[in-house]
Short mmCIF file of C-alpha atoms in Angstrom, two decimals:
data_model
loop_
_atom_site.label_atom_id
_atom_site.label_comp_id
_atom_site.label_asym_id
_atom_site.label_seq_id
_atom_site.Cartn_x
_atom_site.Cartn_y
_atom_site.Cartn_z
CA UNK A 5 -125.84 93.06 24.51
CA UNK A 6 -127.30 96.76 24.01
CA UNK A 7 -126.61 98.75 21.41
CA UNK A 8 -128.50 101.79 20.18
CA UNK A 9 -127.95 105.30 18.15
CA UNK A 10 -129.77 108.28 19.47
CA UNK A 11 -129.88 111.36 21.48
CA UNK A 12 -129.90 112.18 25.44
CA UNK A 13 -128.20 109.89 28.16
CA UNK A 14 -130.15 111.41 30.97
CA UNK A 15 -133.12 108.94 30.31
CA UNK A 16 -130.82 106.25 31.58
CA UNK A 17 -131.91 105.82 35.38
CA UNK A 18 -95.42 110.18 20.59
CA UNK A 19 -95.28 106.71 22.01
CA UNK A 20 -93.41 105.59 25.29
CA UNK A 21 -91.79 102.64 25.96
CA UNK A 22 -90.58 102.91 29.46
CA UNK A 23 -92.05 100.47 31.91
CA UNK A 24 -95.37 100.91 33.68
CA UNK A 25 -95.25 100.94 37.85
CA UNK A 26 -94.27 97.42 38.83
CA UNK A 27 -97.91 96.60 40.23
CA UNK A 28 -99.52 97.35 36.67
CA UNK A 29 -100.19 93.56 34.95
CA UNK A 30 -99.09 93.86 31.53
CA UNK A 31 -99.51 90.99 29.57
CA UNK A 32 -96.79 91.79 26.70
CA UNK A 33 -94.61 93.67 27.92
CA UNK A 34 -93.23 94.62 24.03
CA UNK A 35 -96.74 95.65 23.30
CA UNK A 36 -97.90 97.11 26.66
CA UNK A 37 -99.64 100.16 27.58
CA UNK A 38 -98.37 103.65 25.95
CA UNK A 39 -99.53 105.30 29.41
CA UNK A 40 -100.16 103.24 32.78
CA UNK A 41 -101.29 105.28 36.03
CA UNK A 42 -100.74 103.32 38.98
CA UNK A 43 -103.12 105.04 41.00
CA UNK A 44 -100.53 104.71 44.03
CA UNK A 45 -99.64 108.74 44.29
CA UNK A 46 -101.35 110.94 46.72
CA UNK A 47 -103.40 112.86 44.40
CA UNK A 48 -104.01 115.70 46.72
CA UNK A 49 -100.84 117.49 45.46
CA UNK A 50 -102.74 118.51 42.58
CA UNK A 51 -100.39 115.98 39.96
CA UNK A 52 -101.52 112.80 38.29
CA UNK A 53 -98.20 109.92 37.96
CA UNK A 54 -98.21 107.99 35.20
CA UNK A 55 -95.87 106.09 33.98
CA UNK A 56 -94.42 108.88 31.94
CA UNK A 57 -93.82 112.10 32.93
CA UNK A 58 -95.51 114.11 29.37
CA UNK A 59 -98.75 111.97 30.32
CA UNK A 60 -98.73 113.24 33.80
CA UNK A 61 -102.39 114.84 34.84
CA UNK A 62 -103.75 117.75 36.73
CA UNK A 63 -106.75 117.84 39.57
CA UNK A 64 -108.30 121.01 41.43
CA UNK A 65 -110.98 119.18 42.67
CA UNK A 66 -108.47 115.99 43.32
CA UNK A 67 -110.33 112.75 44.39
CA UNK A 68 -108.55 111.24 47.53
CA UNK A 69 -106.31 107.98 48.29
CA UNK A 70 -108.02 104.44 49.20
CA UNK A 71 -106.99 101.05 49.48
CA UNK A 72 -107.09 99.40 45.99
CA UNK A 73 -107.02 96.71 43.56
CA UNK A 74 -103.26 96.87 43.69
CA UNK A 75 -101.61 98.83 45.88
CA UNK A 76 -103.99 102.24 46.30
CA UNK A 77 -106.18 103.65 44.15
CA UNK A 78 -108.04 106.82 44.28
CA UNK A 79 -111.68 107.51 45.31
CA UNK A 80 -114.14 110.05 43.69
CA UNK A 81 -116.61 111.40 45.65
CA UNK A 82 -119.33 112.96 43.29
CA UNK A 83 -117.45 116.49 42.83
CA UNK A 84 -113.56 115.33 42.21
CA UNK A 85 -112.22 115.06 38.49
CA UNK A 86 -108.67 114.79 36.80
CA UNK A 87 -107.39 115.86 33.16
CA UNK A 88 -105.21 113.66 31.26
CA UNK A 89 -102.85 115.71 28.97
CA UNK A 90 -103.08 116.08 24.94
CA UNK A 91 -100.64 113.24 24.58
CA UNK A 92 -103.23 110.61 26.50
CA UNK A 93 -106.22 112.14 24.96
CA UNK A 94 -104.68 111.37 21.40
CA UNK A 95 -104.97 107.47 22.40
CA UNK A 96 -108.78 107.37 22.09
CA UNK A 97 -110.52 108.60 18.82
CA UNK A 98 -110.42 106.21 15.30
CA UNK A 99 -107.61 104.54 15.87
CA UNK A 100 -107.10 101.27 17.33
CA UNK A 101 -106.79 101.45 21.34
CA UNK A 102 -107.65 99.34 24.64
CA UNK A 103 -108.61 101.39 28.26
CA UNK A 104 -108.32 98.30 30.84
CA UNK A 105 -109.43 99.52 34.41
CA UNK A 106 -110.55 98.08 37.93
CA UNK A 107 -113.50 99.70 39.34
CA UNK A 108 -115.08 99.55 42.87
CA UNK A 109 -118.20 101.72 42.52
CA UNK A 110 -120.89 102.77 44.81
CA UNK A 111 -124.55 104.60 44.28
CA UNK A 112 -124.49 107.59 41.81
CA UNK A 113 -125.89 110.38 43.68
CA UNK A 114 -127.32 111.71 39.92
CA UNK A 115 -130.71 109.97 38.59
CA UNK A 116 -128.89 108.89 35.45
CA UNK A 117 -125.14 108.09 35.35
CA UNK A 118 -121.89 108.81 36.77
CA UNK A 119 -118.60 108.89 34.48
CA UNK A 120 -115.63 107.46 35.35
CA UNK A 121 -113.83 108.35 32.12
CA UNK A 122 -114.52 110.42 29.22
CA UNK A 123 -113.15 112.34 25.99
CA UNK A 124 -115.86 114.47 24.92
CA UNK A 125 -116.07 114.78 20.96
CA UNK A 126 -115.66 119.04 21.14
CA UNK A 127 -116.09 121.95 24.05
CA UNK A 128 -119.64 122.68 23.45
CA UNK A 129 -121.20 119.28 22.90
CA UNK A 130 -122.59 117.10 24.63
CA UNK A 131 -121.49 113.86 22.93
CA UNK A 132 -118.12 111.80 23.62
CA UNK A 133 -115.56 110.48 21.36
CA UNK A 134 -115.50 108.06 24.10
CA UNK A 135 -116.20 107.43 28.09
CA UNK A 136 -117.71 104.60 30.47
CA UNK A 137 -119.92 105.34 33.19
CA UNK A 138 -121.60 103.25 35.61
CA UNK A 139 -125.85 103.03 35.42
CA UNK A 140 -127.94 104.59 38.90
CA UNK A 141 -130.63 102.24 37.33
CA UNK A 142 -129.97 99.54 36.67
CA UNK A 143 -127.74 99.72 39.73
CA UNK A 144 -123.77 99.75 38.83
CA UNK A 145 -124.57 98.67 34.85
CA UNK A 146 -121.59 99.66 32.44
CA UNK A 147 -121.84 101.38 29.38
CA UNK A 148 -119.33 102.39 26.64
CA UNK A 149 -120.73 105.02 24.63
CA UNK A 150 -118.71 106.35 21.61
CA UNK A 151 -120.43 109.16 19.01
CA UNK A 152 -120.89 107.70 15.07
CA UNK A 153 -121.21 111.30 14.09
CA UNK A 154 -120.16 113.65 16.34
CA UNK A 155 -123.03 116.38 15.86
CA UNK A 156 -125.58 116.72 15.81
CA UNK A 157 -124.88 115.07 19.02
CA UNK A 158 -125.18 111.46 18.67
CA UNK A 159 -124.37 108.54 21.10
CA UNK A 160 -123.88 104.81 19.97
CA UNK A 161 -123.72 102.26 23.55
CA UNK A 162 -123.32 99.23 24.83
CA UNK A 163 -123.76 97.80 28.34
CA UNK A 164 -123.21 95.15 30.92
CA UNK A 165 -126.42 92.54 31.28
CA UNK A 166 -128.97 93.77 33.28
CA UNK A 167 -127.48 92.05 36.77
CA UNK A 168 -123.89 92.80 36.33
CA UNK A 169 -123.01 95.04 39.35
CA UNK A 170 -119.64 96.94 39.98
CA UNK A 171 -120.60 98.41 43.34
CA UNK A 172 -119.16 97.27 46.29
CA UNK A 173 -115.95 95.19 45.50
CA UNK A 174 -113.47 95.22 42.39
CA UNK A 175 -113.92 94.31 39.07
CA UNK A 176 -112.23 95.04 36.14
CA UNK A 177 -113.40 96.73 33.18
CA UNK A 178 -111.74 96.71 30.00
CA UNK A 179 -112.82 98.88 26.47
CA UNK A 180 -111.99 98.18 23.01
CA UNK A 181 -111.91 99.62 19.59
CA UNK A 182 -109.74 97.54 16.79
CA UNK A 183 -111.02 100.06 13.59
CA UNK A 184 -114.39 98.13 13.34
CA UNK A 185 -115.60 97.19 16.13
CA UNK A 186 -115.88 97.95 19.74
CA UNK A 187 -116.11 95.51 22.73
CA UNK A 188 -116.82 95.76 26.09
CA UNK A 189 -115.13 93.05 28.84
CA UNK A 190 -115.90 92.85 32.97
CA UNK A 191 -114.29 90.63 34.89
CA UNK A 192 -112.24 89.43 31.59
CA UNK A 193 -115.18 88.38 29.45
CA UNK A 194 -116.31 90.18 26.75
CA UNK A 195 -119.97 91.14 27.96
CA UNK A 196 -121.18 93.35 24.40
CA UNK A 197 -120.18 94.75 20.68
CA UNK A 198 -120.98 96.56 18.35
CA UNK A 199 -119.55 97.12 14.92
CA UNK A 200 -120.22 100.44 13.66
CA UNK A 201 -118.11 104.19 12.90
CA UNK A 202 -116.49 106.20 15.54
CA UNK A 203 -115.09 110.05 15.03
CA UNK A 204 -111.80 111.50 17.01
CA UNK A 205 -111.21 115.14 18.77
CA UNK A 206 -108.64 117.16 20.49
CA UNK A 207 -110.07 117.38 23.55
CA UNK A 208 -108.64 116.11 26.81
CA UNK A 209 -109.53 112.75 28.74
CA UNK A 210 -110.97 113.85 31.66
CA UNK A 211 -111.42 111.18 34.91
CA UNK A 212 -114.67 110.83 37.26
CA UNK A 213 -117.10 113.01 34.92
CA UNK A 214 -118.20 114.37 32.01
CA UNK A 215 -118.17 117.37 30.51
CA UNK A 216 -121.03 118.48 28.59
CA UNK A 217 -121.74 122.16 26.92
CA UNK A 218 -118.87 123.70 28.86
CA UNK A 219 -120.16 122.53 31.97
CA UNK A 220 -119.01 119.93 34.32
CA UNK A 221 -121.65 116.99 35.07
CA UNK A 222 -122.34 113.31 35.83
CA UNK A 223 -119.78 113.03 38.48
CA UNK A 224 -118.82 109.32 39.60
CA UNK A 225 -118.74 108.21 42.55
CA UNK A 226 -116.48 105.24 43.97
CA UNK A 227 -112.79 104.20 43.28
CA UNK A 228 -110.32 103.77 40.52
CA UNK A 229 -107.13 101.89 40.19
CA UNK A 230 -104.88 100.58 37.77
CA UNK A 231 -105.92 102.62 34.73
CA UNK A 232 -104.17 102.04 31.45
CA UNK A 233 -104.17 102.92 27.82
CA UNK A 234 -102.86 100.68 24.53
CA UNK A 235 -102.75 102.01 21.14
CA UNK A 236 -104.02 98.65 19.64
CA UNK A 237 -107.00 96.57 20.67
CA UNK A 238 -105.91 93.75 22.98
CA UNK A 239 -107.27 90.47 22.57
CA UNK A 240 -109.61 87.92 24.66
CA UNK A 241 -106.49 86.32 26.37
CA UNK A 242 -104.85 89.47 26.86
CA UNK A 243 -107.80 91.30 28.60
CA UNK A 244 -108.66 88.00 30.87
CA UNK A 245 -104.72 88.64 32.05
CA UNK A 246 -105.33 91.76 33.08
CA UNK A 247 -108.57 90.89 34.54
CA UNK A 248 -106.55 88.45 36.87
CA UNK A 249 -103.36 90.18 37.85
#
């Protein structure tokens, strides 16, 4: 487990019930996700399904269709990035909430990270409410980061072990925050925690980057399928469920 407050990343070489897509596990289906995304869409038209229309999202830079997990998924290339609405963004912050996911990654081209999901904590900072990104070195290490404090920018992490390595074939990677602390699952075992403070924001969830300062960085690079969003923290049974769908 890793877990550490400071500043820079760079050094690191209205709820809706209606059911998800058909190949999204759920493992409650009373208490599933708010907002599912399949991942099974052509994302070239410029639109984001989900499993509701208001949580719908946007791409100008759309990543492209790939095999996946389940069904397709869609692949990220180092320059393509989505926006999740308001509605999605207003999952992550202080509240309770679980992001389950199945990555296949491959090299960042970056010297430092690349970010396959993020809510950054305001415009013109540089620290994140919350994202996960995928290490250049240590090769295809996860990290959570969430912000304590918001500014001055502040970033609180954990990781993957040294030796845990999402490049190259799926694995699934799960997030969560239950109001005190924050765990982080691959494969369906929790891996790291931390307890400690998070803060919320407005901004919108944004998918294969980061945005930092205005400006668009840390692009990731390899595919994503089966993304999906709870407004409670799931449990250990729960996540190893999804983690074997």
């Amino acid at each position: 487990m890793l877990s550490a407050i400071g500043c820079g990343r760079s050094g690191f070489d209205s709820r809706d019930d209606a059911a998800p897509p058909p190949d999204v596990a759920t493992p409650d289906a009373t208490t599933g996700p708010v907002v599912a995304y399949a991942m099974d869409d052509d994302p070239s038209t410029g639109r984001i399904t989900s499993s509701s229309s208001e949580f719908d999202g946007t791409c100008t830079r759309c990543p492209t269709q790939t095999a996946g997990r389940l069904g397709n998924a869609y692949a990220f290339d180092g320059s393509a990035e989505v926006r999740l609405p308001a509605p999605a963004g207003a999952l992550l912050g202080t509240a309770p909430y679980t992001v389950s996911m199945w990555l296949n990654a491959t090299t960042m081209p970056q010297t430092s990270i690349g970010v396959v999901i993020a809510k950054p904590f305001s415009a013109t900072s540089d620290a994140n409410v919350y994202s996960v990104w995928v290490n250049h070195d240590p090769p295809g290490q996860v990290f959570y980061e969430t912000t304590p404090s918001g500014e001055p920018a502040s970033y609180e992490f954990v990781s993957s072990p040294v030796g845990v390595d999402v490049r190259g074939t799926w694995h699934h990677v799960a997030t969560t925050w239950d109001g005190t602390t924050k765990r982080l699952y691959v494969d369906g075992a929790v891996v790291a925690s931390s307890t400690m403070q998070v803060v919320g924001s407005s901004e919108l969830i944004v998918l294969g980057t980061d945005v930092d300062n205005n400006t668009v960085t840390l692009h990731y690079v390899g595919a994503l399928d089966e993304l999906q969003l709870y407004a409670r923290a799931l449990g250990d049974s729960e996540i190893a469920a999804l983690a074997a769908p």
